[in-house]
Short mmCIF file of C-alpha atoms in Angstrom, two decimals:
data_model
loop_
_atom_site.label_atom_id
_atom_site.label_comp_id
_atom_site.label_asym_id
_atom_site.label_seq_id
_atom_site.Cartn_x
_atom_site.Cartn_y
_atom_site.Cartn_z
CA UNK S 1 3.18 -9.88 -0.64
CA UNK S 2 3.08 -12.23 2.34
CA UNK S 3 4.00 -11.11 5.83
CA UNK S 4 7.28 -12.44 7.19
CA UNK S 5 5.48 -12.96 10.50
CA UNK S 6 4.02 -16.15 9.00
CA UNK S 7 7.51 -17.31 8.14
CA UNK S 8 8.65 -16.79 11.72
CA UNK S 9 5.77 -18.85 13.13
CA UNK S 10 5.31 -21.78 10.79
CA UNK S 11 7.63 -23.18 8.15
CA UNK S 12 4.82 -25.51 7.07
CA UNK S 13 2.67 -22.55 6.04
CA UNK S 14 5.57 -21.00 4.15
CA UNK S 15 6.33 -24.23 2.34
CA UNK S 16 2.69 -24.62 1.34
CA UNK S 17 2.39 -21.01 0.17
CA UNK S 18 5.61 -21.23 -1.85
CA UNK S 19 4.48 -24.44 -3.58
CA UNK S 20 1.03 -23.00 -4.21
CA UNK S 21 2.49 -19.83 -5.74
CA UNK S 22 4.89 -21.89 -7.85
CA UNK S 23 2.01 -23.98 -9.22
CA UNK S 24 0.38 -20.74 -10.39
CA UNK S 25 3.59 -19.55 -12.00
CA UNK S 26 4.07 -16.84 -9.36
CA UNK S 27 6.84 -16.04 -6.91
CA UNK S 28 5.92 -15.58 -3.26
CA UNK S 29 7.52 -12.52 -1.68
CA UNK S 30 7.70 -12.22 2.09
CA UNK S 31 7.41 -8.65 3.28
CA UNK S 32 9.02 -6.87 6.19
CA UNK S 33 7.78 -3.71 7.85
CA UNK S 34 8.33 -0.58 5.75
CA UNK S 35 9.70 -2.69 2.88
CA UNK S 36 8.66 -0.80 -0.27
CA UNK S 37 9.42 -3.60 -2.72
CA UNK S 38 6.53 -5.69 -1.37
CA UNK S 39 3.73 -4.26 0.69
CA UNK S 40 4.52 -0.59 -0.01
CA UNK S 41 2.68 -0.69 -3.31
CA UNK S 42 -0.43 -2.07 -1.63
CA UNK S 43 -0.34 0.57 1.09
CA UNK S 44 0.00 3.35 -1.48
CA UNK S 45 -2.93 1.95 -3.46
CA UNK S 46 -5.13 1.90 -0.35
CA UNK S 47 -4.15 5.48 0.47
CA UNK S 48 -4.94 6.55 -3.08
CA UNK S 49 -8.37 4.91 -2.97
CA UNK S 50 -9.17 6.51 0.39
CA UNK S 51 -8.13 9.91 -0.92
CA UNK S 52 -10.16 9.37 -4.08
CA UNK S 53 -13.33 8.44 -2.15
CA UNK S 54 -12.83 11.39 0.18
CA UNK S 55 -12.63 13.77 -2.79
CA UNK S 56 -15.72 12.23 -4.39
CA UNK S 57 -17.61 12.58 -1.11
CA UNK S 58 -16.99 16.32 -1.25
CA UNK S 59 -17.97 16.45 -4.91
CA UNK S 60 -21.20 14.43 -4.50
CA UNK S 61 -22.42 15.64 -1.10
CA UNK S 62 -25.45 13.70 0.06
CA UNK S 63 -25.44 10.89 -2.47
CA UNK S 64 -21.80 10.02 -3.15
CA UNK S 65 -22.40 6.42 -2.06
CA UNK S 66 -24.67 5.96 -5.07
CA UNK S 67 -21.62 6.32 -7.29
CA UNK S 68 -19.13 4.03 -5.56
CA UNK S 69 -19.51 1.62 -8.47
CA UNK S 70 -18.39 4.38 -10.83
CA UNK S 71 -15.37 5.15 -8.65
CA UNK S 72 -14.48 1.46 -8.76
CA UNK S 73 -14.94 1.43 -12.52
CA UNK S 74 -12.70 4.49 -12.93
CA UNK S 75 -9.88 2.97 -10.87
CA UNK S 76 -10.04 -0.51 -12.37
CA UNK S 77 -9.95 0.92 -15.89
CA UNK S 78 -7.18 3.47 -15.34
CA UNK S 79 -3.76 2.74 -16.80
CA UNK S 80 -1.28 1.58 -14.12
CA UNK S 81 2.43 2.26 -14.56
CA UNK S 82 3.40 -0.86 -12.59
CA UNK S 83 1.54 -3.33 -14.85
CA UNK S 84 1.44 -1.20 -18.04
CA UNK S 85 -2.33 -1.61 -18.43
CA UNK S 86 -5.60 -1.28 -16.50
CA UNK S 87 -6.15 -3.66 -13.52
CA UNK S 88 -9.35 -5.06 -15.05
CA UNK S 89 -7.62 -5.83 -18.34
CA UNK S 90 -4.72 -7.50 -16.53
CA UNK S 91 -7.10 -9.68 -14.48
CA UNK S 92 -9.58 -10.70 -17.19
CA UNK S 93 -7.59 -10.21 -20.39
CA UNK S 94 -10.13 -7.81 -21.89
CA UNK S 95 -11.36 -4.28 -21.43
CA UNK S 96 -14.30 -3.68 -19.11
CA UNK S 97 -17.70 -2.72 -20.46
CA UNK S 98 -18.92 0.75 -19.56
CA UNK S 99 -21.30 1.09 -16.57
CA UNK S 100 -24.19 1.83 -18.92
CA UNK S 101 -23.71 -1.68 -20.35
CA UNK S 102 -23.66 -3.67 -17.11
CA UNK S 103 -26.86 -5.53 -17.97
CA UNK S 104 -26.66 -9.17 -18.91
CA UNK S 105 -25.73 -10.00 -22.48
CA UNK S 106 -28.89 -10.58 -24.52
CA UNK S 107 -31.03 -8.16 -22.54
CA UNK S 108 -32.17 -5.19 -24.54
CA UNK S 109 -32.18 -2.22 -22.19
CA UNK S 110 -32.50 1.27 -23.63
CA UNK S 111 -30.97 4.07 -21.58
CA UNK S 112 -32.02 7.64 -22.24
CA UNK S 113 -29.47 10.22 -23.42
CA UNK S 114 -29.64 11.95 -20.05
CA UNK S 115 -28.69 8.80 -18.14
CA UNK S 116 -25.75 8.18 -20.47
CA UNK S 117 -24.57 11.77 -20.12
CA UNK S 118 -24.81 11.72 -16.31
CA UNK S 119 -22.97 8.40 -16.10
CA UNK S 120 -20.15 9.59 -18.34
CA UNK S 121 -19.84 12.79 -16.33
CA UNK S 122 -19.57 10.86 -13.07
CA UNK S 123 -16.91 8.53 -14.49
CA UNK S 124 -14.95 11.56 -15.72
CA UNK S 125 -15.14 13.14 -12.25
CA UNK S 126 -14.01 9.89 -10.60
CA UNK S 127 -11.03 9.60 -12.96
CA UNK S 128 -10.07 13.21 -12.30
CA UNK S 129 -10.24 12.62 -8.54
CA UNK S 130 -8.07 9.54 -8.98
CA UNK S 131 -5.46 11.61 -10.81
CA UNK S 132 -5.56 14.26 -8.07
CA UNK S 133 -5.25 11.62 -5.35
CA UNK S 134 -2.18 10.10 -6.97
CA UNK S 135 -0.60 13.53 -7.36
CA UNK S 136 -1.21 14.33 -3.69
CA UNK S 137 0.19 10.99 -2.55
CA UNK S 138 3.35 11.49 -4.62
CA UNK S 139 3.77 15.05 -3.37
CA UNK S 140 3.34 13.93 0.25
CA UNK S 141 5.83 11.08 -0.18
CA UNK S 142 8.42 13.34 -1.83
CA UNK S 143 8.00 15.97 0.88
CA UNK S 144 8.67 13.52 3.70
CA UNK S 145 11.34 11.48 1.91
CA UNK S 146 14.81 11.85 3.37
CA UNK S 147 17.90 11.16 1.28
CA UNK S 148 19.80 9.72 4.23
CA UNK S 149 22.06 6.72 3.87
CA UNK S 150 23.96 4.72 6.44
CA UNK S 151 26.77 2.22 6.11
CA UNK S 152 27.40 -1.04 7.98
CA UNK S 153 29.31 -0.19 11.12
CA UNK S 154 27.55 3.14 11.68
CA UNK S 155 25.82 3.64 15.01
CA UNK S 156 22.30 5.04 14.96
CA UNK S 157 19.42 5.84 17.30
CA UNK S 158 16.10 4.05 16.79
CA UNK S 159 12.80 5.92 17.01
CA UNK S 160 10.21 4.34 19.29
CA UNK S 161 6.54 4.99 18.61
CA UNK S 162 4.51 5.94 21.74
CA UNK S 163 1.75 3.48 20.84
CA UNK S 164 4.04 0.50 20.24
CA UNK S 165 6.93 1.37 22.52
CA UNK S 166 5.75 -0.59 25.56
CA UNK S 167 4.55 -3.60 23.57
CA UNK S 168 7.75 -3.98 21.54
CA UNK S 169 10.51 -2.40 23.61
CA UNK S 170 9.15 -2.33 27.17
CA UNK S 171 9.21 1.49 27.23
CA UNK S 172 6.18 3.01 28.92
CA UNK S 173 4.98 6.56 29.54
CA UNK S 174 4.45 9.73 27.55
CA UNK S 175 7.68 11.23 28.89
CA UNK S 176 9.79 8.20 28.02
CA UNK S 177 12.58 8.64 25.43
CA UNK S 178 11.44 8.63 21.82
CA UNK S 179 14.81 7.32 20.62
CA UNK S 180 16.80 4.42 22.03
CA UNK S 181 20.32 3.27 21.29
CA UNK S 182 22.73 3.80 19.74
CA UNK S 183 22.86 0.50 17.86
CA UNK S 184 25.35 -0.68 15.27
CA UNK S 185 24.15 -1.22 11.69
CA UNK S 186 24.95 -4.77 10.57
CA UNK S 187 23.86 -4.62 6.94
CA UNK S 188 21.51 -2.95 4.48
CA UNK S 189 18.42 -4.34 2.74
CA UNK S 190 17.43 -2.69 -0.53
CA UNK S 191 17.49 1.10 -0.55
CA UNK S 192 15.80 2.05 2.70
CA UNK S 193 16.00 -0.78 5.27
CA UNK S 194 18.76 -1.65 7.74
CA UNK S 195 19.47 -4.52 10.13
CA UNK S 196 20.56 -3.43 13.61
CA UNK S 197 22.54 -5.23 16.29
CA UNK S 198 20.02 -5.16 19.12
CA UNK S 199 20.92 -6.02 22.74
CA UNK S 200 19.89 -9.40 24.22
CA UNK S 201 16.82 -7.96 25.96
CA UNK S 202 15.43 -6.95 22.54
CA UNK S 203 16.04 -10.23 20.72
CA UNK S 204 12.27 -10.72 20.42
CA UNK S 205 12.06 -7.57 18.25
CA UNK S 206 12.40 -7.86 14.47
CA UNK S 207 15.75 -6.15 13.84
CA UNK S 208 15.18 -4.70 10.34
CA UNK S 209 14.02 -1.06 10.33
CA UNK S 210 13.12 1.60 7.78
CA UNK S 211 15.52 4.53 7.42
CA UNK S 212 12.78 6.92 8.60
CA UNK S 213 13.07 5.37 12.09
CA UNK S 214 16.82 5.96 12.33
CA UNK S 215 18.97 8.98 13.05
#
């Protein structure tokens, strides 16, 4: 996904990126904040990898960094529902060789049975941690997901984050309101994003917001 902030700043860049993507047979998608159809998948992947590494750090206290390559191997060779295959296979068109075979082709390197056993055990642990991380991420997302829908014409309040409130909305102070509005909903984007009719003093603010920021 490509941030829509680029599109707002330079049509030349957008034109170039669109032509470049077209030459590769791809379609450029410009993301908006909280838009799950574009950058949401990337954010979830990063969260999964962080959770996976955190779990492995607890499992391999003291020397977990020695096995980062095995964690990478486990993730890149795990079946992904979105692409219906492993990331490595999608990228290179073939399955990845096991970590015990990472030496250059033609080199005869003999690994002892103990090394093979330890390596396979570590890969198994990494894959199990990956599965646990994905389960936790799904559980967390389901727990915080709200089945709230609005219709064009509805009036809603917009949540303002303390960290970004002053920069985006000119609201400053810990005791300042956490919700502003109400604002009218103009239209809906996808399943969870809405465009709001903001007042003139907020025209510099991107007016599409995730449902989690509305009430």
